[in-house]
PDB file of C-alpha atoms in Angstrom:
ATOM      1  CA  UNK A 270       6.879  -0.685  27.962  1.00 86.00           C
ATOM      2  CA  UNK A 271       8.713  -3.694  26.472  1.00 92.00           C
ATOM      3  CA  UNK A 272       7.899  -5.301  23.141  1.00 93.00           C
ATOM      4  CA  UNK A 273       9.000  -8.377  21.217  1.00 94.00           C
ATOM      5  CA  UNK A 274      11.837  -6.494  19.547  1.00 95.00           C
ATOM      6  CA  UNK A 275      13.283  -5.545  22.948  1.00 95.00           C
ATOM      7  CA  UNK A 276      13.397  -9.250  23.830  1.00 96.00           C
ATOM      8  CA  UNK A 277      14.916 -10.158  20.471  1.00 95.00           C
ATOM      9  CA  UNK A 278      17.609  -7.456  20.743  1.00 96.00           C
ATOM     10  CA  UNK A 279      18.451  -8.457  24.328  1.00 97.00           C
ATOM     11  CA  UNK A 280      18.883 -12.073  23.242  1.00 97.00           C
ATOM     12  CA  UNK A 281      21.199 -11.094  20.366  1.00 97.00           C
ATOM     13  CA  UNK A 282      23.237  -8.813  22.662  1.00 97.00           C
ATOM     14  CA  UNK A 283      23.625 -11.715  25.072  1.00 97.00           C
ATOM     15  CA  UNK A 284      24.491 -14.244  22.350  1.00 97.00           C
ATOM     16  CA  UNK A 285      26.524 -11.969  20.054  1.00 97.00           C
ATOM     17  CA  UNK A 286      27.996  -9.141  22.154  1.00 97.00           C
ATOM     18  CA  UNK A 287      30.541  -8.633  19.369  1.00 98.00           C
ATOM     19  CA  UNK A 288      27.845  -7.299  16.987  1.00 96.00           C
ATOM     20  CA  UNK A 289      26.128  -3.930  16.992  1.00 97.00           C
ATOM     21  CA  UNK A 290      22.475  -4.957  16.779  1.00 96.00           C
ATOM     22  CA  UNK A 291      21.109  -1.402  17.057  1.00 95.00           C
ATOM     23  CA  UNK A 292      19.600  -1.462  13.507  1.00 96.00           C
ATOM     24  CA  UNK A 293      17.272  -4.233  14.695  1.00 95.00           C
ATOM     25  CA  UNK A 294      15.720  -1.839  17.207  1.00 95.00           C
ATOM     26  CA  UNK A 295      14.326   0.269  14.364  1.00 94.00           C
ATOM     27  CA  UNK A 296      14.038  -1.974  11.345  1.00 95.00           C
ATOM     28  CA  UNK A 297      12.628  -5.023  13.130  1.00 96.00           C
ATOM     29  CA  UNK A 298       9.879  -2.769  14.458  1.00 95.00           C
ATOM     30  CA  UNK A 299       9.259  -1.394  10.966  1.00 95.00           C
ATOM     31  CA  UNK A 300       9.080  -4.961   9.656  1.00 95.00           C
ATOM     32  CA  UNK A 301       6.666  -6.065  12.387  1.00 94.00           C
ATOM     33  CA  UNK A 302       4.550  -2.953  11.851  1.00 93.00           C
ATOM     34  CA  UNK A 303       4.443  -3.713   8.107  1.00 94.00           C
ATOM     35  CA  UNK A 304       2.969  -7.141   8.884  1.00 94.00           C
ATOM     36  CA  UNK A 305       0.328  -5.584  11.144  1.00 91.00           C
ATOM     37  CA  UNK A 306      -0.466  -2.996   8.453  1.00 92.00           C
ATOM     38  CA  UNK A 307      -0.782  -5.720   5.842  1.00 92.00           C
ATOM     39  CA  UNK A 308      -3.330  -7.524   8.022  1.00 91.00           C
ATOM     40  CA  UNK A 309      -5.269  -4.308   8.625  1.00 89.00           C
ATOM     41  CA  UNK A 310      -5.275  -3.519   4.893  1.00 91.00           C
ATOM     42  CA  UNK A 311      -6.477  -6.989   3.959  1.00 90.00           C
ATOM     43  CA  UNK A 312      -9.280  -6.725   6.513  1.00 90.00           C
ATOM     44  CA  UNK A 313     -10.353  -3.278   5.283  1.00 89.00           C
ATOM     45  CA  UNK A 314     -10.312  -4.423   1.658  1.00 92.00           C
ATOM     46  CA  UNK A 315     -12.036  -7.750   2.259  1.00 92.00           C
ATOM     47  CA  UNK A 316     -14.946  -5.942   3.912  1.00 92.00           C
ATOM     48  CA  UNK A 317     -15.478  -4.341   0.485  1.00 92.00           C
ATOM     49  CA  UNK A 318     -14.765  -7.537  -1.462  1.00 93.00           C
ATOM     50  CA  UNK A 319     -11.445  -6.292  -2.826  1.00 95.00           C
ATOM     51  CA  UNK A 320      -7.984  -7.779  -3.005  1.00 94.00           C
ATOM     52  CA  UNK A 321      -5.039  -5.468  -2.198  1.00 93.00           C
ATOM     53  CA  UNK A 322      -4.003  -5.363  -5.870  1.00 93.00           C
ATOM     54  CA  UNK A 323      -7.565  -4.412  -6.872  1.00 96.00           C
ATOM     55  CA  UNK A 324      -7.520  -1.560  -4.368  1.00 95.00           C
ATOM     56  CA  UNK A 325      -4.171  -0.366  -5.774  1.00 94.00           C
ATOM     57  CA  UNK A 326      -5.462  -0.207  -9.356  1.00 95.00           C
ATOM     58  CA  UNK A 327      -8.837   1.309  -8.438  1.00 97.00           C
ATOM     59  CA  UNK A 328      -7.314   3.971  -6.216  1.00 96.00           C
ATOM     60  CA  UNK A 329      -4.700   4.843  -8.859  1.00 95.00           C
ATOM     61  CA  UNK A 330      -7.601   5.616 -11.181  1.00 97.00           C
ATOM     62  CA  UNK A 331      -9.534   7.429  -8.431  1.00 97.00           C
ATOM     63  CA  UNK A 332      -6.570   9.659  -7.562  1.00 96.00           C
ATOM     64  CA  UNK A 333      -6.222  10.617 -11.246  1.00 95.00           C
ATOM     65  CA  UNK A 334      -9.318  12.798 -10.863  1.00 95.00           C
ATOM     66  CA  UNK A 335     -12.302  13.050 -13.182  1.00 95.00           C
ATOM     67  CA  UNK A 336     -12.846  11.293 -15.540  1.00 95.00           C
ATOM     68  CA  UNK A 337     -10.844   8.732 -13.464  1.00 96.00           C
ATOM     69  CA  UNK A 338      -8.930   7.187 -16.311  1.00 95.00           C
ATOM     70  CA  UNK A 339      -5.319   6.326 -17.115  1.00 94.00           C
ATOM     71  CA  UNK A 340      -3.487   4.450 -19.810  1.00 92.00           C
ATOM     72  CA  UNK A 341      -2.258   0.946 -18.946  1.00 91.00           C
ATOM     73  CA  UNK A 342       1.290   2.377 -19.045  1.00 89.00           C
ATOM     74  CA  UNK A 343       0.418   4.991 -16.434  1.00 90.00           C
ATOM     75  CA  UNK A 344      -1.113   2.266 -14.260  1.00 92.00           C
ATOM     76  CA  UNK A 345       2.099   0.238 -14.609  1.00 89.00           C
ATOM     77  CA  UNK A 346       4.134   3.167 -13.343  1.00 86.00           C
ATOM     78  CA  UNK A 347       1.891   3.673 -10.333  1.00 86.00           C
ATOM     79  CA  UNK A 348       1.498   0.032  -9.310  1.00 85.00           C
ATOM     80  CA  UNK A 349       4.974  -1.279 -10.198  1.00 83.00           C
ATOM     81  CA  UNK A 350       3.862  -4.459 -11.968  1.00 88.00           C
ATOM     82  CA  UNK A 351       4.704  -5.914 -15.375  1.00 88.00           C
ATOM     83  CA  UNK A 352       2.703  -5.253 -18.518  1.00 88.00           C
ATOM     84  CA  UNK A 353       1.338  -8.815 -18.581  1.00 90.00           C
ATOM     85  CA  UNK A 354       0.285  -8.589 -14.951  1.00 91.00           C
ATOM     86  CA  UNK A 355      -1.462  -5.270 -15.538  1.00 92.00           C
ATOM     87  CA  UNK A 356      -3.328  -6.632 -18.576  1.00 92.00           C
ATOM     88  CA  UNK A 357      -4.560  -9.532 -16.448  1.00 94.00           C
ATOM     89  CA  UNK A 358      -5.604  -7.186 -13.646  1.00 94.00           C
ATOM     90  CA  UNK A 359      -7.495  -4.875 -15.981  1.00 95.00           C
ATOM     91  CA  UNK A 360      -9.272  -7.891 -17.513  1.00 95.00           C
ATOM     92  CA  UNK A 361     -10.325  -9.151 -14.095  1.00 96.00           C
ATOM     93  CA  UNK A 362     -11.511  -5.734 -12.902  1.00 97.00           C
ATOM     94  CA  UNK A 363     -13.439  -5.186 -16.149  1.00 97.00           C
ATOM     95  CA  UNK A 364     -15.120  -8.565 -15.735  1.00 97.00           C
ATOM     96  CA  UNK A 365     -16.280  -7.428 -12.262  1.00 97.00           C
ATOM     97  CA  UNK A 366     -17.619  -4.176 -13.703  1.00 97.00           C
ATOM     98  CA  UNK A 367     -15.171  -2.012 -11.725  1.00 98.00           C
ATOM     99  CA  UNK A 368     -13.299  -0.592 -14.744  1.00 97.00           C
ATOM    100  CA  UNK A 369     -13.914  -0.281 -18.460  1.00 97.00           C
ATOM    101  CA  UNK A 370     -11.606  -0.023 -21.449  1.00 95.00           C
ATOM    102  CA  UNK A 371     -12.103   2.875 -23.836  1.00 94.00           C
ATOM    103  CA  UNK A 372     -10.299   3.827 -27.044  1.00 91.00           C
ATOM    104  CA  UNK A 373      -7.632   6.475 -26.493  1.00 87.00           C
ATOM    105  CA  UNK A 374      -8.660   9.493 -28.604  1.00 87.00           C
ATOM    106  CA  UNK A 375      -5.035  10.640 -28.843  1.00 86.00           C
ATOM    107  CA  UNK A 376      -3.690   7.219 -29.959  1.00 83.00           C
ATOM    108  CA  UNK A 377      -5.888   5.104 -32.207  1.00 83.00           C
ATOM    109  CA  UNK A 378      -4.045   1.915 -31.154  1.00 86.00           C
ATOM    110  CA  UNK A 379      -4.153   2.762 -27.450  1.00 87.00           C
ATOM    111  CA  UNK A 380      -6.731   2.278 -24.758  1.00 92.00           C
ATOM    112  CA  UNK A 381      -7.649   4.066 -21.581  1.00 95.00           C
ATOM    113  CA  UNK A 382      -8.827   2.345 -18.428  1.00 96.00           C
ATOM    114  CA  UNK A 383     -11.676   4.184 -16.718  1.00 97.00           C
ATOM    115  CA  UNK A 384     -13.147   3.629 -13.296  1.00 97.00           C
ATOM    116  CA  UNK A 385     -16.843   2.744 -13.360  1.00 97.00           C
ATOM    117  CA  UNK A 386     -19.271   4.230 -10.875  1.00 97.00           C
ATOM    118  CA  UNK A 387     -19.266   0.940  -8.948  1.00 97.00           C
ATOM    119  CA  UNK A 388     -15.456   0.910  -9.016  1.00 97.00           C
ATOM    120  CA  UNK A 389     -15.368   4.432  -7.628  1.00 97.00           C
ATOM    121  CA  UNK A 390     -17.839   3.552  -4.856  1.00 96.00           C
ATOM    122  CA  UNK A 391     -15.839   0.473  -3.870  1.00 95.00           C
ATOM    123  CA  UNK A 392     -12.534   2.381  -3.913  1.00 95.00           C
ATOM    124  CA  UNK A 393     -14.000   5.196  -1.791  1.00 96.00           C
ATOM    125  CA  UNK A 394     -15.550   2.813   0.738  1.00 95.00           C
ATOM    126  CA  UNK A 395     -12.412   0.673   0.993  1.00 95.00           C
ATOM    127  CA  UNK A 396     -10.267   3.785   1.494  1.00 95.00           C
ATOM    128  CA  UNK A 397     -12.538   4.944   4.324  1.00 95.00           C
ATOM    129  CA  UNK A 398     -12.251   1.483   5.915  1.00 93.00           C
ATOM    130  CA  UNK A 399      -8.473   1.486   5.540  1.00 94.00           C
ATOM    131  CA  UNK A 400      -8.163   4.918   7.128  1.00 94.00           C
ATOM    132  CA  UNK A 401     -10.267   3.762  10.071  1.00 93.00           C
ATOM    133  CA  UNK A 402      -7.918   0.779  10.577  1.00 91.00           C
ATOM    134  CA  UNK A 403      -4.836   2.970  10.248  1.00 93.00           C
ATOM    135  CA  UNK A 404      -6.166   5.587  12.685  1.00 94.00           C
ATOM    136  CA  UNK A 405      -6.606   2.816  15.243  1.00 92.00           C
ATOM    137  CA  UNK A 406      -3.004   1.687  14.723  1.00 92.00           C
ATOM    138  CA  UNK A 407      -1.734   5.251  15.245  1.00 95.00           C
ATOM    139  CA  UNK A 408      -4.053   6.044  18.173  1.00 95.00           C
ATOM    140  CA  UNK A 409      -1.256   5.867  20.766  1.00 94.00           C
ATOM    141  CA  UNK A 410       0.649   8.708  19.072  1.00 96.00           C
ATOM    142  CA  UNK A 411      -0.128  12.413  19.340  1.00 97.00           C
ATOM    143  CA  UNK A 412      -0.542  14.492  16.185  1.00 96.00           C
ATOM    144  CA  UNK A 413       2.983  15.863  16.725  1.00 97.00           C
ATOM    145  CA  UNK A 414       4.440  12.382  17.169  1.00 97.00           C
ATOM    146  CA  UNK A 415       2.700  11.186  13.989  1.00 96.00           C
ATOM    147  CA  UNK A 416       4.181  14.136  12.084  1.00 96.00           C
ATOM    148  CA  UNK A 417       7.641  13.483  13.476  1.00 96.00           C
ATOM    149  CA  UNK A 418       7.427   9.781  12.651  1.00 96.00           C
ATOM    150  CA  UNK A 419       6.204  10.550   9.118  1.00 95.00           C
ATOM    151  CA  UNK A 420       9.179  12.853   8.599  1.00 96.00           C
ATOM    152  CA  UNK A 421      11.678  10.301   9.860  1.00 95.00           C
ATOM    153  CA  UNK A 422      10.202   7.531   7.721  1.00 93.00           C
ATOM    154  CA  UNK A 423      10.219   9.851   4.694  1.00 94.00           C
ATOM    155  CA  UNK A 424      13.925  10.402   5.273  1.00 93.00           C
ATOM    156  CA  UNK A 425      14.464   6.630   5.128  1.00 91.00           C
ATOM    157  CA  UNK A 426      12.195   5.853   2.168  1.00 89.00           C
ATOM    158  CA  UNK A 427      12.833   8.827  -0.136  1.00 90.00           C
ATOM    159  CA  UNK A 428      16.150   7.480  -1.475  1.00 88.00           C
ATOM    160  CA  UNK A 429      14.405   4.258  -2.528  1.00 83.00           C
ATOM    161  CA  UNK A 430      11.536   6.129  -4.191  1.00 78.00           C
ATOM    162  CA  UNK A 431      13.863   8.400  -6.133  1.00 75.00           C
ATOM    163  CA  UNK A 432      16.171   5.847  -7.749  1.00 69.00           C
ATOM    164  CA  UNK A 433      16.377   6.523 -11.504  1.00 66.00           C
ATOM    165  CA  UNK A 434      15.057   3.774 -13.802  1.00 56.00           C
TER     166      UNK A 434
END
C-alpha cells in the first residue's frame, strides 16, 4: 500500500539522489499523522463545545483526582503555557462555569482552581469522544502493533520530555 509520503520520498530520491532522505519516511508520516490527530481532537472537543486548550486544563484537573483541584502553578507545569496565559484561561473557564477559584488553605495569598461538576462532565464526555476518534485511527493495527508502535514512539519522545528546566 502506497501513501503520500512514499510519493514524496520517491520524488526527492529522484531529484536529490545525493541526499539520504530516509528520515522523511518516518518523520513525515508522524507529521501527517499529527495533523490528522489534531483534526480528530478538534472534532471530538467541538462536539462538547470545548476548545483544545479548554480540554487540556479541564483534564489536568480531572486527572488530579478528587477534589479535582490544582494550583495555577501546577496547571502551568502540566499545560506548558505562561502565567498570563493560564490566568486568562482560568478566567474564561470560570466564566463558563467549568472551574472555580478557591482560597488555598495552605497559602493565604494563593488560590486553587477546582473543576465544577459541569466541568467534570464535559471533560469526561470529551475524553470519551476523543478516545472513540483515536480508536478509529488505530483500527488498522493489532493490539501488538499498537504496543510496539507506542514503545517506539516513547523511545523518540522521552528525551524531549525529560529535558531539565
